[in-house]
mmCIF file of C-alpha atoms in Angstrom:
data_model
loop_
_atom_site.group_PDB
_atom_site.id
_atom_site.type_symbol
_atom_site.label_atom_id
_atom_site.label_comp_id
_atom_site.label_asym_id
_atom_site.label_seq_id
_atom_site.Cartn_x
_atom_site.Cartn_y
_atom_site.Cartn_z
ATOM 1 C CA MET A 210 -30.014 -36.016 -58.047
ATOM 2 C CA ASN A 211 -33.507 -36.455 -59.395
ATOM 3 C CA HIS A 212 -35.169 -34.052 -57.007
ATOM 4 C CA SER A 213 -37.207 -30.975 -57.809
ATOM 5 C CA GLY A 214 -39.371 -29.218 -55.256
ATOM 6 C CA VAL A 215 -39.352 -28.794 -51.489
ATOM 7 C CA THR A 216 -39.397 -31.051 -48.422
ATOM 8 C CA LEU A 217 -41.806 -31.113 -45.478
ATOM 9 C CA ASP A 218 -39.318 -28.969 -43.498
ATOM 10 C CA GLU A 219 -39.033 -26.386 -46.267
ATOM 11 C CA ILE A 220 -42.673 -25.968 -47.340
ATOM 12 C CA GLU A 221 -44.488 -22.865 -46.057
ATOM 13 C CA VAL A 222 -48.038 -21.498 -46.184
ATOM 14 C CA GLY A 223 -48.449 -19.176 -49.187
ATOM 15 C CA MET A 224 -45.945 -20.924 -51.472
ATOM 16 C CA SER A 225 -47.401 -21.235 -54.959
ATOM 17 C CA ALA A 226 -46.559 -22.827 -58.322
ATOM 18 C CA SER A 227 -48.224 -22.808 -61.740
ATOM 19 C CA LEU A 228 -48.168 -24.914 -64.889
ATOM 20 C CA SER A 229 -49.786 -23.963 -68.179
ATOM 21 C CA LYS A 230 -50.523 -26.042 -71.239
ATOM 22 C CA THR A 231 -52.436 -25.633 -74.458
ATOM 23 C CA LEU A 232 -54.852 -28.550 -74.649
ATOM 24 C CA GLY A 233 -54.979 -29.552 -78.281
ATOM 25 C CA GLU A 234 -56.740 -32.210 -80.294
ATOM 26 C CA VAL A 235 -53.891 -34.680 -79.852
ATOM 27 C CA ASP A 236 -54.238 -34.471 -76.050
ATOM 28 C CA ILE A 237 -57.966 -35.171 -76.157
ATOM 29 C CA VAL A 238 -57.607 -38.070 -78.608
ATOM 30 C CA LEU A 239 -54.748 -39.742 -76.720
ATOM 31 C CA TYR A 240 -56.485 -39.227 -73.363
ATOM 32 C CA SER A 241 -59.613 -40.804 -74.823
ATOM 33 C CA GLY A 242 -57.570 -43.874 -75.748
ATOM 34 C CA ILE A 243 -55.831 -44.055 -72.387
ATOM 35 C CA THR A 244 -58.984 -43.800 -70.267
ATOM 36 C CA GLY A 245 -61.776 -44.936 -72.576
ATOM 37 C CA ASP A 246 -63.516 -41.553 -72.298
ATOM 38 C CA ASN A 247 -64.697 -41.234 -75.893
ATOM 39 C CA ASN A 248 -67.855 -39.310 -74.999
ATOM 40 C CA PRO A 249 -68.891 -37.667 -78.306
ATOM 41 C CA VAL A 250 -68.770 -34.199 -76.707
ATOM 42 C CA HIS A 251 -64.974 -34.720 -76.610
ATOM 43 C CA VAL A 252 -64.322 -36.541 -79.904
ATOM 44 C CA ASP A 253 -67.234 -35.830 -82.302
ATOM 45 C CA GLU A 254 -67.275 -32.239 -83.594
ATOM 46 C CA GLU A 255 -70.604 -32.678 -85.414
ATOM 47 C CA PHE A 256 -72.246 -33.915 -82.206
ATOM 48 C CA ALA A 257 -70.528 -31.286 -80.042
ATOM 49 C CA LYS A 258 -71.704 -28.448 -82.323
ATOM 50 C CA LYS A 259 -75.295 -29.182 -81.304
ATOM 51 C CA THR A 260 -74.575 -29.097 -77.554
ATOM 52 C CA ARG A 261 -74.574 -26.053 -75.263
ATOM 53 C CA PHE A 262 -70.790 -25.860 -75.763
ATOM 54 C CA GLY A 263 -70.907 -25.431 -79.558
ATOM 55 C CA THR A 264 -67.663 -27.375 -80.093
ATOM 56 C CA ARG A 265 -65.633 -30.253 -78.654
ATOM 57 C CA ILE A 266 -64.538 -29.752 -75.036
ATOM 58 C CA VAL A 267 -61.607 -31.205 -73.137
ATOM 59 C CA GLN A 268 -62.212 -34.033 -70.656
ATOM 60 C CA GLY A 269 -62.401 -32.319 -67.230
ATOM 61 C CA MET A 270 -60.164 -34.902 -65.603
ATOM 62 C CA LEU A 271 -57.528 -34.289 -68.261
ATOM 63 C CA THR A 272 -57.331 -30.612 -67.277
ATOM 64 C CA ALA A 273 -57.262 -31.692 -63.617
ATOM 65 C CA GLY A 274 -54.140 -33.701 -64.457
ATOM 66 C CA LEU A 275 -52.205 -30.421 -64.638
ATOM 67 C CA ILE A 276 -52.830 -30.019 -60.878
ATOM 68 C CA SER A 277 -51.422 -33.470 -60.208
ATOM 69 C CA ALA A 278 -48.422 -32.681 -62.419
ATOM 70 C CA ILE A 279 -47.501 -29.596 -60.356
ATOM 71 C CA LEU A 280 -47.904 -31.440 -57.049
ATOM 72 C CA GLY A 281 -45.658 -34.291 -58.205
ATOM 73 C CA THR A 282 -43.002 -32.272 -60.013
ATOM 74 C CA ARG A 283 -42.850 -28.754 -58.496
ATOM 75 C CA LEU A 284 -44.712 -28.102 -55.222
ATOM 76 C CA PRO A 285 -44.086 -30.072 -53.103
ATOM 77 C CA GLY A 286 -42.406 -32.023 -55.982
ATOM 78 C CA THR A 287 -40.520 -35.306 -56.247
ATOM 79 C CA GLY A 288 -41.440 -37.863 -53.581
ATOM 80 C CA THR A 289 -44.846 -36.348 -52.778
ATOM 81 C CA ILE A 290 -47.595 -38.811 -51.860
ATOM 82 C CA TYR A 291 -51.056 -37.840 -53.132
ATOM 83 C CA ILE A 292 -53.706 -38.344 -50.426
ATOM 84 C CA ARG A 293 -56.843 -36.566 -51.613
ATOM 85 C CA GLN A 294 -58.096 -34.278 -54.396
ATOM 86 C CA ASP A 295 -61.457 -32.511 -54.510
ATOM 87 C CA LEU A 296 -62.479 -31.013 -57.865
ATOM 88 C CA ARG A 297 -65.361 -28.754 -58.840
ATOM 89 C CA PHE A 298 -65.800 -28.329 -62.580
ATOM 90 C CA LYS A 299 -66.975 -24.730 -63.129
ATOM 91 C CA ALA A 300 -66.677 -24.085 -66.869
ATOM 92 C CA PRO A 301 -65.754 -25.984 -70.044
ATOM 93 C CA VAL A 302 -62.302 -25.976 -71.645
ATOM 94 C CA LYS A 303 -62.467 -25.972 -75.436
ATOM 95 C CA ILE A 304 -59.937 -27.697 -77.687
ATOM 96 C CA GLY A 305 -57.077 -25.259 -78.271
ATOM 97 C CA ASP A 306 -57.586 -23.390 -74.971
ATOM 98 C CA THR A 307 -54.544 -22.848 -72.756
ATOM 99 C CA ALA A 308 -55.202 -23.902 -69.164
ATOM 100 C CA VAL A 309 -53.156 -22.539 -66.261
ATOM 101 C CA ALA A 310 -53.144 -24.644 -63.095
ATOM 102 C CA THR A 311 -52.020 -23.054 -59.830
ATOM 103 C CA VAL A 312 -51.511 -24.670 -56.441
ATOM 104 C CA THR A 313 -51.069 -22.588 -53.266
ATOM 105 C CA VAL A 314 -50.154 -23.964 -49.834
ATOM 106 C CA ARG A 315 -52.967 -23.251 -47.341
ATOM 107 C CA GLU A 316 -52.074 -25.411 -44.318
ATOM 108 C CA VAL A 317 -48.910 -27.206 -43.184
ATOM 109 C CA ASN A 318 -49.089 -29.799 -40.403
ATOM 110 C CA ARG A 319 -45.510 -31.014 -39.826
ATOM 111 C CA GLU A 320 -46.489 -33.467 -37.058
ATOM 112 C CA ARG A 321 -49.017 -35.266 -39.219
ATOM 113 C CA LYS A 322 -46.764 -34.738 -42.290
ATOM 114 C CA ARG A 323 -49.707 -33.338 -44.235
ATOM 115 C CA VAL A 324 -50.116 -30.265 -46.422
ATOM 116 C CA ILE A 325 -53.357 -28.834 -47.813
ATOM 117 C CA LEU A 326 -53.236 -26.764 -51.000
ATOM 118 C CA ASP A 327 -55.811 -24.715 -52.887
ATOM 119 C CA THR A 328 -55.875 -25.963 -56.467
ATOM 120 C CA ILE A 329 -57.287 -23.959 -59.324
ATOM 121 C CA CYS A 330 -57.292 -24.105 -63.138
ATOM 122 C CA LYS A 331 -58.093 -21.076 -65.281
ATOM 123 C CA VAL A 332 -58.499 -20.296 -68.980
ATOM 124 C CA GLY A 333 -57.839 -16.574 -69.285
ATOM 125 C CA ASP A 334 -59.739 -15.032 -66.370
ATOM 126 C CA THR A 335 -62.294 -17.842 -66.152
ATOM 127 C CA ILE A 336 -61.978 -20.416 -63.385
ATOM 128 C CA VAL A 337 -62.593 -23.820 -64.980
ATOM 129 C CA ILE A 338 -61.741 -26.056 -62.000
ATOM 130 C CA GLU A 339 -61.381 -25.242 -58.325
ATOM 131 C CA GLY A 340 -60.750 -27.461 -55.356
ATOM 132 C CA GLU A 341 -58.181 -28.605 -52.856
ATOM 133 C CA ALA A 342 -55.494 -31.241 -52.505
ATOM 134 C CA GLU A 343 -54.039 -33.017 -49.484
ATOM 135 C CA VAL A 344 -50.523 -34.421 -49.864
ATOM 136 C CA MET A 345 -47.630 -35.835 -47.854
ATOM 137 C CA PRO A 346 -44.431 -34.029 -48.936
ATOM 138 C CA PRO A 347 -41.100 -35.896 -48.913
ATOM 139 C CA SER A 348 -39.110 -35.790 -45.656
ATOM 140 C CA LYS A 349 -35.820 -35.451 -47.535
ATOM 141 C CA LYS A 350 -34.551 -34.816 -51.030
ATOM 142 C CA ALA A 351 -34.639 -37.834 -53.295
ATOM 143 C CA MET B 144 -78.221 -41.756 -82.611
ATOM 144 C CA ASN B 145 -75.112 -41.103 -80.616
ATOM 145 C CA HIS B 146 -76.587 -41.822 -77.215
ATOM 146 C CA SER B 147 -75.487 -44.395 -74.675
ATOM 147 C CA GLY B 148 -76.671 -44.351 -71.094
ATOM 148 C CA VAL B 149 -79.736 -43.130 -69.225
ATOM 149 C CA THR B 150 -81.589 -39.838 -68.770
ATOM 150 C CA LEU B 151 -82.516 -37.983 -65.575
ATOM 151 C CA ASP B 152 -85.977 -39.606 -65.729
ATOM 152 C CA GLU B 153 -84.567 -43.095 -66.105
ATOM 153 C CA ILE B 154 -81.743 -43.085 -63.552
ATOM 154 C CA GLU B 155 -82.422 -44.850 -60.240
ATOM 155 C CA VAL B 156 -80.602 -45.289 -56.920
ATOM 156 C CA GLY B 157 -78.559 -48.499 -56.975
ATOM 157 C CA MET B 158 -77.772 -48.497 -60.697
ATOM 158 C CA SER B 159 -74.121 -49.378 -61.253
ATOM 159 C CA ALA B 160 -71.595 -49.607 -64.097
ATOM 160 C CA SER B 161 -67.962 -50.694 -64.318
ATOM 161 C CA LEU B 162 -65.029 -50.209 -66.667
ATOM 162 C CA SER B 163 -61.729 -52.062 -66.464
ATOM 163 C CA LYS B 164 -58.418 -51.363 -68.126
ATOM 164 C CA THR B 165 -54.876 -52.640 -67.901
ATOM 165 C CA LEU B 166 -52.680 -49.603 -67.313
ATOM 166 C CA GLY B 167 -49.510 -50.245 -69.276
ATOM 167 C CA GLU B 168 -46.302 -48.360 -69.916
ATOM 168 C CA VAL B 169 -47.735 -46.653 -73.003
ATOM 169 C CA ASP B 170 -50.577 -45.148 -70.943
ATOM 170 C CA ILE B 171 -48.186 -43.725 -68.351
ATOM 171 C CA VAL B 172 -45.802 -42.308 -70.963
ATOM 172 C CA LEU B 173 -48.539 -40.698 -73.068
ATOM 173 C CA TYR B 174 -50.309 -39.323 -69.985
ATOM 174 C CA SER B 175 -47.007 -37.850 -68.834
ATOM 175 C CA GLY B 176 -46.744 -36.011 -72.157
ATOM 176 C CA ILE B 177 -50.353 -34.839 -72.092
ATOM 177 C CA THR B 178 -50.264 -33.437 -68.550
ATOM 178 C CA GLY B 179 -46.575 -32.778 -67.865
ATOM 179 C CA ASP B 180 -46.584 -35.230 -64.938
ATOM 180 C CA ASN B 181 -43.146 -36.741 -65.490
ATOM 181 C CA ASN B 182 -42.486 -37.330 -61.793
ATOM 182 C CA PRO B 183 -39.669 -39.934 -61.768
ATOM 183 C CA VAL B 184 -41.785 -42.325 -59.678
ATOM 184 C CA HIS B 185 -43.906 -42.698 -62.846
ATOM 185 C CA VAL B 186 -41.285 -42.639 -65.612
ATOM 186 C CA ASP B 187 -37.889 -43.605 -64.110
ATOM 187 C CA GLU B 188 -37.672 -47.284 -63.128
ATOM 188 C CA GLU B 189 -34.227 -46.909 -61.519
ATOM 189 C CA PHE B 190 -35.538 -44.090 -59.306
ATOM 190 C CA ALA B 191 -38.828 -45.866 -58.572
ATOM 191 C CA LYS B 192 -36.999 -49.052 -57.473
ATOM 192 C CA LYS B 193 -35.582 -47.145 -54.498
ATOM 193 C CA THR B 194 -38.959 -45.807 -53.348
ATOM 194 C CA ARG B 195 -41.454 -47.510 -51.028
ATOM 195 C CA PHE B 196 -43.276 -48.764 -54.139
ATOM 196 C CA GLY B 197 -40.321 -50.721 -55.588
ATOM 197 C CA THR B 198 -41.325 -49.992 -59.196
ATOM 198 C CA ARG B 199 -42.952 -47.321 -61.356
ATOM 199 C CA ILE B 200 -46.533 -46.481 -60.388
ATOM 200 C CA VAL B 201 -49.384 -45.087 -62.460
ATOM 201 C CA GLN B 202 -50.346 -41.408 -62.049
ATOM 202 C CA GLY B 203 -53.328 -41.423 -59.645
ATOM 203 C CA MET B 204 -55.298 -38.981 -61.769
ATOM 204 C CA LEU B 205 -54.857 -41.257 -64.783
ATOM 205 C CA THR B 206 -56.583 -44.100 -62.931
ATOM 206 C CA ALA B 207 -59.262 -41.626 -61.814
ATOM 207 C CA GLY B 208 -59.915 -40.939 -65.497
ATOM 208 C CA LEU B 209 -61.643 -44.337 -65.703
ATOM 209 C CA ILE B 210 -64.342 -42.953 -63.363
ATOM 210 C CA SER B 211 -64.884 -39.966 -65.633
ATOM 211 C CA ALA B 212 -65.041 -42.280 -68.646
ATOM 212 C CA ILE B 213 -67.903 -44.315 -67.133
ATOM 213 C CA LEU B 214 -69.849 -41.212 -66.123
ATOM 214 C CA GLY B 215 -69.571 -39.733 -69.617
ATOM 215 C CA THR B 216 -70.134 -42.880 -71.664
ATOM 216 C CA ARG B 217 -72.227 -45.332 -69.608
ATOM 217 C CA LEU B 218 -73.881 -44.100 -66.403
ATOM 218 C CA PRO B 219 -75.451 -41.610 -66.782
ATOM 219 C CA GLY B 220 -73.700 -41.511 -70.210
ATOM 220 C CA THR B 221 -73.821 -39.177 -73.200
ATOM 221 C CA GLY B 222 -74.789 -35.592 -72.353
ATOM 222 C CA THR B 223 -73.820 -35.808 -68.682
ATOM 223 C CA ILE B 224 -72.400 -32.617 -67.147
ATOM 224 C CA TYR B 225 -69.648 -33.223 -64.586
ATOM 225 C CA ILE B 226 -70.149 -31.026 -61.493
ATOM 226 C CA ARG B 227 -67.818 -32.373 -58.815
ATOM 227 C CA GLN B 228 -65.442 -35.258 -58.105
ATOM 228 C CA ASP B 229 -63.827 -36.080 -54.764
ATOM 229 C CA LEU B 230 -60.962 -38.577 -54.832
ATOM 230 C CA ARG B 231 -59.062 -40.309 -52.046
ATOM 231 C CA PHE B 232 -55.959 -42.168 -53.193
ATOM 232 C CA LYS B 233 -55.686 -45.274 -50.999
ATOM 233 C CA ALA B 234 -53.055 -47.494 -52.633
ATOM 234 C CA PRO B 235 -50.652 -47.394 -55.592
ATOM 235 C CA VAL B 236 -51.368 -48.883 -59.022
ATOM 236 C CA LYS B 237 -48.286 -50.441 -60.592
ATOM 237 C CA ILE B 238 -47.570 -50.463 -64.328
ATOM 238 C CA GLY B 239 -49.301 -53.509 -65.796
ATOM 239 C CA ASP B 240 -52.039 -53.622 -63.135
ATOM 240 C CA THR B 241 -55.648 -53.869 -64.296
ATOM 241 C CA ALA B 242 -57.858 -51.279 -62.618
ATOM 242 C CA VAL B 243 -61.636 -51.711 -62.343
ATOM 243 C CA ALA B 244 -63.644 -48.527 -61.829
ATOM 244 C CA THR B 245 -67.229 -48.793 -60.575
ATOM 245 C CA VAL B 246 -69.821 -46.051 -60.140
ATOM 246 C CA THR B 247 -73.037 -46.623 -58.182
ATOM 247 C CA VAL B 248 -75.948 -44.182 -57.945
ATOM 248 C CA ARG B 249 -76.464 -43.107 -54.317
ATOM 249 C CA GLU B 250 -78.856 -40.140 -54.574
ATOM 250 C CA VAL B 251 -81.146 -38.810 -57.304
ATOM 251 C CA ASN B 252 -82.643 -35.319 -57.014
ATOM 252 C CA ARG B 253 -84.854 -34.815 -60.074
ATOM 253 C CA GLU B 254 -85.908 -31.285 -59.109
ATOM 254 C CA ARG B 255 -82.335 -30.041 -58.830
ATOM 255 C CA LYS B 256 -81.335 -32.323 -61.769
ATOM 256 C CA ARG B 257 -78.460 -33.690 -59.732
ATOM 257 C CA VAL B 258 -77.207 -37.221 -59.097
ATOM 258 C CA ILE B 259 -74.579 -38.320 -56.576
ATOM 259 C CA LEU B 260 -72.628 -41.521 -57.230
ATOM 260 C CA ASP B 261 -70.133 -43.526 -55.178
ATOM 261 C CA THR B 262 -66.995 -43.920 -57.264
ATOM 262 C CA ILE B 263 -64.395 -46.569 -56.582
ATOM 263 C CA CYS B 264 -61.362 -48.059 -58.354
ATOM 264 C CA LYS B 265 -59.914 -51.436 -57.408
ATOM 265 C CA VAL B 266 -56.953 -53.596 -58.422
ATOM 266 C CA GLY B 267 -57.945 -57.128 -57.501
ATOM 267 C CA ASP B 268 -59.512 -56.818 -54.044
ATOM 268 C CA THR B 269 -57.563 -53.667 -53.128
ATOM 269 C CA ILE B 270 -59.336 -50.307 -53.215
ATOM 270 C CA VAL B 271 -56.931 -47.872 -54.893
ATOM 271 C CA ILE B 272 -59.255 -44.844 -55.173
ATOM 272 C CA GLU B 273 -62.551 -44.079 -53.468
ATOM 273 C CA GLY B 274 -64.745 -41.033 -53.563
ATOM 274 C CA GLU B 275 -67.910 -39.553 -54.952
ATOM 275 C CA ALA B 276 -69.125 -37.711 -58.027
ATOM 276 C CA GLU B 277 -71.931 -35.213 -58.560
ATOM 277 C CA VAL B 278 -73.307 -34.952 -62.098
ATOM 278 C CA MET B 279 -76.225 -33.515 -64.069
ATOM 279 C CA PRO B 280 -77.622 -36.305 -66.293
ATOM 280 C CA PRO B 281 -79.114 -35.417 -69.690
ATOM 281 C CA SER B 282 -82.843 -34.580 -69.751
ATOM 282 C CA LYS B 283 -83.324 -36.425 -73.043
ATOM 283 C CA LYS B 284 -81.449 -38.778 -75.334
ATOM 284 C CA ALA B 285 -78.917 -37.073 -77.569
#
């Protein structure tokens, strides 16, 4: 009824899913309130102008949240248990940029009930985050 | 003027900082909108009741955001560049739980301008996330 995604039996190496979102000022401001990350490089344009970035940038962990969103809602989807996430922050995301997160199944171990996925976020052709996730997909549809 | 935290010259192994926050319904709902992570285990109490958790749980990457907040605002603080974050999700955080994130400096390499920190989040005595961060602290105060 509430299920979207695939089960442990259905998931296969090479399956892939993407999610894109424009990360606007409202996202940065709300995320700052939720987490306490009010670093001036995210919320103070006058400060950010003088940094190497030249303008306010998005909190890296906010962009990484797109990866988590795909894992929990699309691939594997509903019922997935998040085990591990490794993130390498490669380039800044500026306010107003559209980030595209993509997860691709690299390994499936049905006995251990574990799946490893490559996880990447891009803005245009630039990789902004790369890494990998380990999850336990649901055994059956919710 | 805008600086809080320490520089590469000042940071020492063993330094530690914590940040705690009660993660309420408003955090989960706003984070769901920001990232698209509207997995029913986070936003649908009737669904979540039937899962192993028994109630709605907080998005793991939202809790992990507390780690990022400390790194960017306290230790090392303003001007820090986030290089890498590894996260292992060990236990669920329920809506209304208060999470305490703590970062502790484990290695300082002044030549490479890199610092490695142990990063942990707890609810009461239970570790909910553990992992490590690699950052580049600022060379001078902002």
